XYZ file of C-alpha atoms in Angstrom:
570
model
C -91.707 -45.377 -36.695
C -95.388 -45.371 -37.848
C -96.881 -48.928 -39.043
C -97.485 -48.773 -42.655
C -101.237 -48.557 -43.630
C -102.725 -50.629 -46.158
C -103.661 -47.649 -47.858
C -99.914 -46.918 -48.383
C -99.678 -50.410 -49.305
C -101.996 -49.907 -52.357
C -100.179 -46.613 -53.497
C -96.777 -48.348 -53.332
C -98.613 -51.381 -55.256
C -99.916 -48.858 -57.743
C -96.688 -46.800 -58.246
C -95.063 -50.219 -58.958
C -97.224 -50.669 -62.041
C -95.489 -47.598 -63.443
C -91.893 -49.198 -63.355
C -91.903 -49.390 -67.139
C -88.882 -50.569 -69.326
C -86.030 -48.522 -69.230
C -83.493 -47.716 -72.136
C -79.635 -48.332 -71.744
C -79.068 -44.423 -70.872
C -82.252 -44.419 -68.882
C -80.946 -47.607 -66.672
C -77.420 -46.786 -66.074
C -76.919 -42.852 -66.662
C -80.294 -41.092 -65.498
C -81.533 -43.624 -63.260
C -84.162 -43.356 -60.338
C -84.067 -47.103 -59.289
C -82.710 -47.539 -55.756
C -80.619 -50.485 -56.743
C -78.853 -48.623 -59.435
C -77.953 -45.677 -57.544
C -76.868 -47.695 -54.684
C -74.649 -49.324 -56.735
C -73.338 -46.175 -58.494
C -72.479 -45.124 -55.078
C -70.670 -48.110 -54.345
C -68.523 -48.223 -57.400
C -67.821 -44.620 -57.382
C -66.924 -45.551 -53.700
C -64.231 -48.305 -55.008
C -62.743 -45.984 -57.274
C -62.057 -43.460 -54.946
C -60.534 -46.104 -52.601
C -58.219 -47.206 -55.275
C -57.217 -43.359 -55.341
C -56.968 -43.328 -51.658
C -54.833 -46.300 -51.315
C -52.358 -45.283 -54.016
C -51.876 -41.921 -51.833
C -51.172 -44.229 -48.551
C -48.662 -46.105 -50.546
C -46.902 -43.174 -51.580
C -46.668 -41.277 -48.405
C -45.408 -44.499 -46.611
C -42.754 -45.434 -48.936
C -41.713 -42.003 -48.552
C -41.995 -42.277 -44.467
C -39.957 -46.003 -45.102
C -37.693 -44.625 -47.965
C -36.960 -40.939 -47.414
C -35.101 -39.520 -50.128
C -35.924 -42.362 -52.873
C -37.976 -41.974 -55.979
C -41.660 -44.196 -55.196
C -41.953 -46.409 -57.896
C -44.935 -45.357 -59.766
C -44.625 -41.620 -58.459
C -41.231 -40.524 -58.203
C -39.531 -38.003 -55.858
C -42.138 -36.804 -53.231
C -41.406 -33.069 -52.167
C -42.848 -31.797 -48.967
C -45.784 -30.271 -50.435
C -46.715 -33.403 -52.346
C -46.498 -35.043 -49.121
C -48.972 -33.116 -47.371
C -51.475 -32.991 -50.320
C -51.475 -36.819 -50.043
C -52.089 -37.403 -46.415
C -54.686 -34.086 -46.607
C -56.652 -36.005 -49.555
C -55.959 -39.838 -48.184
C -58.017 -38.682 -45.243
C -60.735 -36.868 -46.835
C -61.145 -39.299 -49.445
C -61.364 -42.288 -47.309
C -63.913 -40.466 -44.813
C -65.751 -38.584 -47.024
C -65.617 -40.175 -50.629
C -65.580 -43.970 -49.504
C -66.538 -44.743 -46.237
C -69.962 -42.235 -46.549
C -71.172 -43.038 -49.597
C -70.679 -47.078 -49.575
C -71.981 -47.423 -45.853
C -74.836 -45.239 -45.946
C -75.541 -44.060 -49.651
C -74.427 -47.429 -51.147
C -75.673 -50.102 -48.824
C -78.627 -47.752 -47.634
C -79.806 -47.141 -51.507
C -79.946 -50.892 -52.305
C -81.316 -52.466 -48.651
C -83.914 -49.936 -47.328
C -86.488 -50.624 -50.059
C -85.723 -54.178 -50.320
C -85.685 -54.746 -46.653
C -89.028 -52.696 -45.937
C -90.695 -54.261 -48.776
C -91.081 -51.066 -50.897
C -90.730 -51.207 -54.426
C -88.359 -47.694 -54.275
C -87.421 -44.747 -52.536
C -90.095 -42.169 -51.846
C -88.494 -39.434 -53.868
C -86.701 -41.124 -56.790
C -85.573 -38.179 -58.568
C -84.059 -36.700 -55.352
C -82.477 -39.819 -54.787
C -80.600 -39.115 -58.673
C -79.757 -35.809 -57.737
C -78.234 -36.802 -54.806
C -75.744 -38.907 -56.522
C -75.255 -36.827 -59.185
C -73.972 -33.872 -56.842
C -71.756 -36.541 -55.147
C -70.592 -37.387 -58.469
C -69.558 -33.724 -58.979
C -68.176 -33.188 -55.599
C -65.705 -36.246 -56.334
C -64.650 -34.762 -60.056
C -64.045 -31.326 -58.278
C -61.841 -32.997 -55.628
C -59.815 -34.658 -58.234
C -59.602 -31.825 -60.354
C -57.931 -30.063 -57.111
C -54.953 -32.138 -57.461
C -53.847 -31.162 -60.649
C -54.392 -27.014 -60.601
C -51.331 -24.553 -59.673
C -49.303 -25.398 -56.683
C -51.478 -28.789 -56.460
C -54.152 -29.956 -54.257
C -54.770 -28.919 -50.417
C -52.101 -29.849 -48.011
C -53.780 -28.306 -44.857
C -54.854 -32.278 -43.352
C -58.296 -33.286 -43.620
C -59.354 -31.226 -40.278
C -58.459 -28.185 -42.299
C -57.401 -25.804 -39.425
C -57.034 -22.244 -39.766
C -54.906 -20.247 -40.093
C -53.252 -22.951 -42.198
C -56.310 -23.733 -44.525
C -57.396 -20.109 -44.493
C -54.769 -18.007 -45.825
C -52.914 -19.257 -48.898
C -49.875 -17.594 -47.924
C -49.565 -20.490 -45.258
C -51.009 -23.427 -47.051
C -49.465 -22.276 -50.590
C -52.121 -23.857 -52.318
C -54.612 -21.216 -53.321
C -56.579 -23.331 -55.767
C -56.439 -26.108 -54.155
C -57.809 -25.182 -50.767
C -60.845 -23.796 -52.218
C -61.574 -26.735 -54.249
C -61.252 -28.957 -51.483
C -63.767 -27.097 -49.477
C -66.405 -26.863 -52.169
C -66.163 -30.379 -52.738
C -66.871 -31.148 -49.419
C -69.963 -28.767 -49.069
C -70.824 -30.470 -52.671
C -70.377 -33.974 -50.918
C -72.583 -32.835 -48.061
C -75.568 -31.628 -49.771
C -75.631 -34.623 -51.646
C -75.804 -36.851 -47.955
C -78.365 -34.231 -46.786
C -80.651 -35.351 -49.682
C -80.449 -38.897 -49.644
C -80.870 -38.873 -45.727
C -84.227 -37.312 -46.067
C -84.912 -40.314 -48.985
C -83.947 -42.823 -46.467
C -85.819 -41.476 -43.095
C -88.857 -40.996 -44.945
C -88.885 -44.062 -46.697
C -88.412 -46.155 -43.913
C -91.280 -44.112 -41.850
C -93.991 -44.514 -44.947
C -93.169 -47.448 -47.226
C -93.278 -50.523 -45.118
C -94.798 -53.627 -46.494
C -98.023 -54.293 -44.752
C -97.721 -55.962 -41.334
C -94.204 -54.615 -40.576
C -94.013 -52.927 -37.180
C -91.462 -50.960 -36.187
C -89.446 -53.928 -34.212
C -89.961 -56.280 -37.219
C -87.668 -53.814 -38.910
C -83.823 -55.331 -39.787
C -81.146 -53.529 -37.257
C -79.111 -52.409 -40.807
C -82.364 -50.080 -41.669
C -82.158 -48.765 -38.023
C -78.670 -48.296 -37.964
C -78.351 -46.446 -41.678
C -81.892 -44.128 -40.613
C -80.331 -43.332 -37.104
C -77.067 -42.705 -38.862
C -79.051 -40.178 -41.348
C -80.670 -38.325 -38.665
C -77.473 -37.888 -36.911
C -75.749 -36.666 -39.922
C -78.696 -34.396 -40.610
C -78.760 -32.961 -37.001
C -74.775 -32.150 -36.895
C -73.573 -31.156 -40.375
C -75.331 -27.643 -40.343
C -72.657 -26.042 -38.322
C -69.750 -27.223 -40.588
C -71.371 -26.164 -43.686
C -71.926 -22.615 -41.957
C -68.489 -22.644 -40.778
C -66.953 -23.919 -44.454
C -68.940 -21.255 -45.895
C -67.030 -18.967 -43.504
C -63.873 -20.201 -44.346
C -64.365 -20.012 -48.012
C -65.237 -16.275 -47.297
C -61.679 -16.032 -45.452
C -60.197 -17.889 -48.464
C -61.411 -15.824 -51.025
C -63.112 -12.364 -50.011
C -60.605 -11.649 -46.805
C -63.135 -11.607 -44.442
C -61.381 -12.848 -40.716
C -63.714 -15.432 -39.165
C -60.899 -17.269 -38.015
C -58.115 -14.741 -38.601
C -56.789 -13.949 -34.796
C -54.811 -10.924 -36.115
C -58.095 -9.358 -37.357
C -60.301 -10.328 -34.358
C -61.241 -14.037 -35.504
C -60.913 -17.040 -33.757
C -59.205 -20.097 -35.201
C -60.515 -22.176 -32.334
C -64.114 -21.771 -33.371
C -63.672 -23.921 -36.421
C -62.224 -26.684 -34.526
C -65.431 -26.249 -32.341
C -67.408 -26.313 -35.871
C -65.316 -29.236 -37.246
C -65.448 -31.557 -34.469
C -69.230 -30.954 -33.302
C -69.572 -32.841 -36.637
C -66.387 -34.510 -36.776
C -67.089 -36.689 -33.879
C -70.638 -37.795 -34.580
C -69.539 -38.465 -38.051
C -67.600 -41.525 -36.558
C -70.712 -42.931 -35.431
C -72.545 -42.094 -38.881
C -70.671 -44.401 -40.399
C -70.077 -46.612 -37.688
C -73.642 -47.546 -36.856
C -74.048 -49.300 -40.539
C -71.239 -50.976 -40.345
C -72.451 -52.321 -37.226
C -76.014 -53.043 -38.591
C -74.387 -55.043 -41.677
C -72.426 -57.026 -39.223
C -75.432 -58.082 -37.120
C -76.990 -59.035 -40.396
C -74.428 -61.370 -41.243
C -73.790 -62.918 -38.002
C -77.383 -63.738 -37.545
C -77.342 -65.547 -41.125
C -74.168 -67.533 -40.535
C -74.746 -68.421 -36.664
C -78.268 -69.360 -37.520
C -79.495 -67.573 -34.240
C -81.649 -64.930 -33.305
C -79.987 -61.480 -32.749
C -79.579 -61.097 -28.905
C -81.264 -58.556 -27.275
C -82.674 -56.915 -30.636
C -84.819 -54.141 -28.983
C -81.502 -53.301 -26.333
C -79.425 -52.753 -29.390
C -81.977 -50.405 -30.918
C -82.290 -48.424 -27.766
C -78.430 -48.414 -27.322
C -77.842 -47.513 -30.952
C -80.157 -44.369 -30.292
C -78.315 -43.830 -27.016
C -75.046 -43.757 -29.034
C -76.298 -41.231 -31.046
C -77.276 -38.746 -28.507
C -74.142 -39.219 -26.516
C -71.940 -38.567 -29.594
C -73.294 -34.945 -29.323
C -71.618 -34.537 -26.225
C -68.091 -35.670 -26.864
C -66.283 -33.513 -29.583
C -63.835 -31.560 -27.444
C -61.859 -34.619 -26.617
C -59.943 -33.557 -30.064
C -58.983 -29.877 -28.587
C -57.692 -31.200 -25.087
C -54.474 -29.606 -26.334
C -56.289 -26.618 -28.179
C -56.322 -24.141 -25.080
C -59.957 -24.890 -23.835
C -60.303 -24.533 -20.049
C -59.319 -27.701 -18.179
C -62.303 -28.010 -16.465
C -64.067 -28.645 -19.600
C -61.333 -31.041 -20.598
C -62.533 -33.225 -17.288
C -66.275 -32.926 -18.780
C -65.582 -34.212 -21.951
C -63.132 -37.012 -20.577
C -66.309 -38.319 -18.692
C -68.587 -38.090 -21.643
C -66.128 -39.663 -23.585
C -65.571 -42.806 -21.533
C -69.162 -43.341 -21.298
C -69.798 -43.359 -25.049
C -67.685 -46.316 -24.785
C -70.394 -48.198 -22.695
C -73.038 -48.378 -25.378
C -70.629 -49.137 -27.965
C -69.051 -52.168 -26.055
C -72.547 -53.439 -25.300
C -72.955 -54.089 -28.764
C -69.863 -55.794 -29.380
C -70.880 -57.992 -26.588
C -74.035 -58.667 -27.547
C -72.674 -59.603 -30.915
C -70.816 -62.315 -29.133
C -73.301 -63.404 -27.097
C -75.573 -63.557 -30.360
C -72.818 -66.129 -31.511
C -72.821 -68.186 -28.206
C -74.278 -71.371 -29.214
C -74.942 -70.896 -32.903
C -74.425 -73.470 -35.875
C -71.803 -71.012 -36.971
C -70.485 -71.413 -40.637
C -67.349 -69.826 -41.354
C -68.005 -68.288 -45.028
C -66.331 -65.391 -46.376
C -68.807 -62.808 -45.315
C -68.736 -64.380 -41.734
C -64.917 -64.088 -41.706
C -65.275 -60.622 -42.185
C -67.916 -59.849 -39.673
C -66.100 -61.975 -36.868
C -62.751 -59.769 -37.900
C -64.869 -56.520 -37.605
C -65.600 -57.161 -33.941
C -61.988 -58.044 -33.139
C -60.413 -55.381 -34.879
C -62.855 -52.698 -33.591
C -62.296 -53.672 -30.203
C -58.872 -52.993 -30.279
C -59.509 -49.612 -31.611
C -62.138 -48.913 -28.797
C -59.850 -49.930 -25.766
C -57.026 -47.921 -27.461
C -59.427 -44.882 -27.511
C -59.911 -45.207 -23.915
C -56.356 -44.026 -23.237
C -57.214 -40.985 -25.818
C -60.062 -39.918 -24.132
C -58.085 -39.301 -20.696
C -57.259 -35.364 -20.894
C -53.749 -36.496 -18.975
C -53.062 -38.958 -21.126
C -54.039 -37.161 -24.298
C -51.637 -34.517 -23.697
C -48.890 -37.126 -24.173
C -50.507 -38.770 -27.139
C -51.885 -35.979 -29.037
C -50.877 -36.136 -32.462
C -48.552 -38.682 -32.556
C -49.125 -42.263 -34.637
C -50.726 -43.760 -31.397
C -53.786 -41.652 -32.547
C -53.308 -42.783 -35.886
C -52.927 -46.302 -35.228
C -56.463 -45.941 -32.658
C -58.284 -44.276 -35.669
C -57.368 -46.680 -38.297
C -58.448 -49.526 -35.735
C -61.672 -48.278 -35.361
C -61.841 -46.641 -39.275
C -60.475 -49.550 -41.072
C -63.014 -52.015 -39.537
C -65.822 -49.633 -40.638
C -64.948 -48.543 -43.984
C -63.081 -51.674 -45.221
C -63.885 -54.522 -42.864
C -67.506 -54.223 -42.462
C -68.260 -53.193 -46.145
C -66.420 -56.014 -47.625
C -68.672 -58.105 -45.087
C -71.852 -56.491 -46.321
C -70.617 -56.847 -50.110
C -69.446 -60.319 -49.932
C -72.975 -61.198 -48.310
C -75.358 -59.620 -50.574
C -73.382 -60.041 -53.918
C -75.135 -62.726 -54.817
C -78.529 -60.330 -54.688
C -77.053 -57.771 -56.455
C -76.050 -59.616 -59.532
C -77.232 -62.655 -59.276
C -74.243 -64.810 -59.216
C -72.044 -66.253 -56.417
C -68.194 -64.951 -55.735
C -65.473 -67.610 -55.641
C -65.452 -68.542 -52.162
C -61.919 -69.690 -52.101
C -60.556 -66.299 -53.549
C -62.799 -64.344 -51.028
C -61.019 -66.380 -48.174
C -57.558 -65.661 -49.605
C -58.365 -62.269 -49.796
C -59.538 -61.693 -46.479
C -56.397 -63.612 -44.811
C -54.719 -61.323 -47.153
C -55.972 -58.165 -45.904
C -56.343 -58.756 -42.040
C -52.909 -60.276 -41.520
C -50.915 -57.217 -42.940
C -53.522 -54.599 -41.810
C -52.200 -55.589 -38.022
C -48.663 -55.645 -39.469
C -49.069 -51.708 -40.447
C -51.002 -50.600 -37.444
C -49.386 -52.266 -34.544
C -46.125 -50.767 -35.177
C -47.403 -47.388 -35.361
C -49.162 -47.974 -31.919
C -45.461 -48.615 -30.787
C -43.694 -45.662 -32.463
C -46.482 -43.265 -31.326
C -46.174 -44.096 -27.612
C -42.673 -43.533 -28.450
C -43.365 -40.200 -29.208
C -43.307 -40.368 -32.791
C -45.455 -37.058 -34.065
C -47.243 -37.567 -37.221
C -47.288 -34.993 -40.337
C -43.604 -35.405 -40.522
C -42.414 -35.545 -43.883
C -38.893 -37.127 -43.389
C -37.615 -38.170 -39.931
C -34.209 -38.234 -40.659
C -34.089 -34.614 -39.827
C -34.695 -35.696 -36.146
C -31.843 -37.674 -34.473
C -34.106 -39.006 -31.827
C -36.843 -40.115 -34.170
C -34.003 -41.899 -36.473
C -33.183 -44.716 -34.104
C -32.475 -47.964 -36.076
C -35.226 -49.811 -34.515
C -37.737 -46.862 -35.089
C -36.694 -47.175 -38.781
C -37.027 -50.720 -39.125
C -40.734 -50.646 -37.827
C -41.144 -47.798 -40.217
C -40.335 -50.119 -42.896
C -42.377 -53.155 -41.514
C -45.297 -51.100 -41.692
C -44.738 -49.967 -45.114
C -44.126 -53.566 -46.471
C -47.409 -54.439 -44.450
C -49.349 -51.674 -46.372
C -47.729 -53.235 -49.746
C -48.507 -56.687 -49.211
C -52.048 -55.611 -48.307
C -52.701 -53.661 -51.141
C -51.237 -56.466 -53.522
C -54.111 -58.802 -52.055
C -56.870 -56.427 -53.230
C -56.005 -57.671 -56.868
C -57.312 -61.114 -56.359
C -60.383 -59.564 -55.082
C -60.925 -57.145 -57.920
C -60.445 -60.045 -60.258
C -63.151 -62.126 -57.962
C -65.667 -59.524 -58.106
C -65.332 -58.639 -61.710
C -65.252 -62.221 -63.272
C -67.971 -63.240 -60.487
C -70.376 -60.376 -61.869
C -70.549 -62.186 -65.556
C -69.219 -65.773 -64.840
C -69.791 -66.428 -61.395
C -72.438 -69.466 -60.552
C -75.795 -68.347 -60.864
C -78.036 -68.542 -57.651
C -81.751 -68.489 -56.711
C -83.057 -66.048 -54.641
C -81.938 -66.835 -51.054
C -78.891 -68.799 -51.411
C -78.293 -68.167 -47.509
C -81.359 -69.316 -46.667
C -81.833 -65.829 -45.059
C -85.271 -64.264 -43.421
C -85.390 -60.973 -44.401
C -87.628 -59.992 -47.170
C -84.591 -58.682 -50.020
C -84.181 -62.633 -50.226
C -87.692 -63.067 -51.190
C -87.172 -60.749 -54.418
C -85.488 -62.340 -57.774
C -81.567 -62.423 -58.024
C -80.912 -59.083 -59.394
C -84.307 -57.768 -58.467
C -85.952 -56.357 -61.154
C -86.891 -52.649 -61.393
C -89.806 -52.140 -59.113
C -88.291 -55.250 -56.695
C -91.434 -57.570 -56.496
C -94.256 -58.988 -58.969
C -96.579 -59.278 -56.059
C -95.621 -57.089 -52.940
C -94.433 -58.907 -49.964
C -96.540 -58.882 -46.529
C -94.747 -59.501 -43.119
C -95.747 -62.107 -40.405
C -92.644 -61.832 -38.232
C -89.309 -60.285 -36.928
C -86.545 -60.401 -38.942
C -84.184 -63.178 -36.605
C -86.186 -66.264 -36.567
C -83.398 -68.463 -36.841
C -83.650 -72.516 -35.409
C -87.155 -72.087 -34.156
C -87.879 -75.194 -31.859
C -90.461 -77.482 -33.726
C -89.579 -76.215 -37.330
C -88.124 -78.385 -40.090
C -86.151 -75.740 -41.401
C -83.654 -73.613 -39.357
C -85.229 -70.123 -40.871
C -88.227 -68.442 -41.307
C -88.571 -65.821 -43.878
C -90.471 -62.527 -42.641
C -92.993 -62.762 -45.583
C -93.946 -66.595 -44.854
C -97.527 -67.283 -43.247
C -97.342 -70.061 -40.336
């Protein structure tokens, strides 16, 4: 990143003067303020998470108690089951993890953490959110058209997704595709903003290696997204043409190739894992350094590792296609690249553990979430090594072992890291503190049942339980009493976990309006956002900050205080 010039700082200060008073409509419905847009992304993502969670509840109840009406939904038909699992996966990845981790935290944090008054393209920022909201509305609308929402799985493999005679959801499948494309366009616009703002609007004195890790991770994730999504957008348009215009890009009976879609999808799909993982790792690093009162161990190594992870992520996609008929010799190549990428990710986890070593650890609610992220994510990473090996993957492919592995990586990213970030930056967002007791109740009530859901699924998957089956009672070898018991145990755990989200929602809303007020820096942290008012006004600072050191100078010998804000002069 280029160092911010004093001329640019002057321009930033001049534009800061232009942040005039906004009326209610301008502030909440037509805002160009990066903080408001960030919170719009977060609240929309939270609403979509509730929808995705309800879908999970319905299909898990169907699996545990097939043939019984699900309270709050009714009897589940095979078509509805397919619709529910398809849209649960799509929503949790594209409409929860991405908007909250990248767009939500990126919008709220980047200008505040680099000392800027706003994004460099505020109107583009607003357009990005509006397109994202439109994509969410299109997806929700797809659930209510004739024959219901798309049921061809979130990977949308043709010919199932391409032919309405196979998927039986002609409108649902097309609307699902349109929603995905709109969402990708929204994130392309947002990603450009994040990259340009971070390169050009940093506070005077902030060099590249003074930038907080979470900003680095969001920017690199945005670059990954920009570089990987193009082929999938093209593939989605080709698939839409197959659905609506009768073309045959993916129809093998007319010369098309369905495996081509798999390549296009996974060339984006696997970097996508790192698009959401990197911001999660960045959030955890920020929280850990503050509550361990320690400098981030190997800060520059972490940055180089993030870049290496991003590059390697483009060379692993075919491990999703070991059973798709690809050349077995290439399967060996992708086994090697897949195992290689586990090295930098494991390195980051161990760097974080090294950061904790010798620290004055405070077990606050954000810190508990951050520690849980490392523990749960490591389980997901270790089980991924089995799936990255082509010989084992042939056995495990499309079993519940894959489902459990995937959720041990994605739940820490999309939920645990997000909770760590939300509870950490809540005082900065709303100027008030969350209730710590109920925060910890929510934490334990989420983490314990989470393991109760997915450990049984590892065992069921290893026993050969195949996913995407509506009713296992149709298969004698899948209906043994211990297997039924495990499905019920996983489902009961899910219901318990969902029930514990109620105290969080009440705590969140109550604390927004009634929680104890806080000052600028309730955690005694170093980064620039904690030098602004809580919540920051439009324009962020009355006097723009200057930077004198890196972001992680905690417990520096010889200093009376154990933190040293970036803007504080010696």
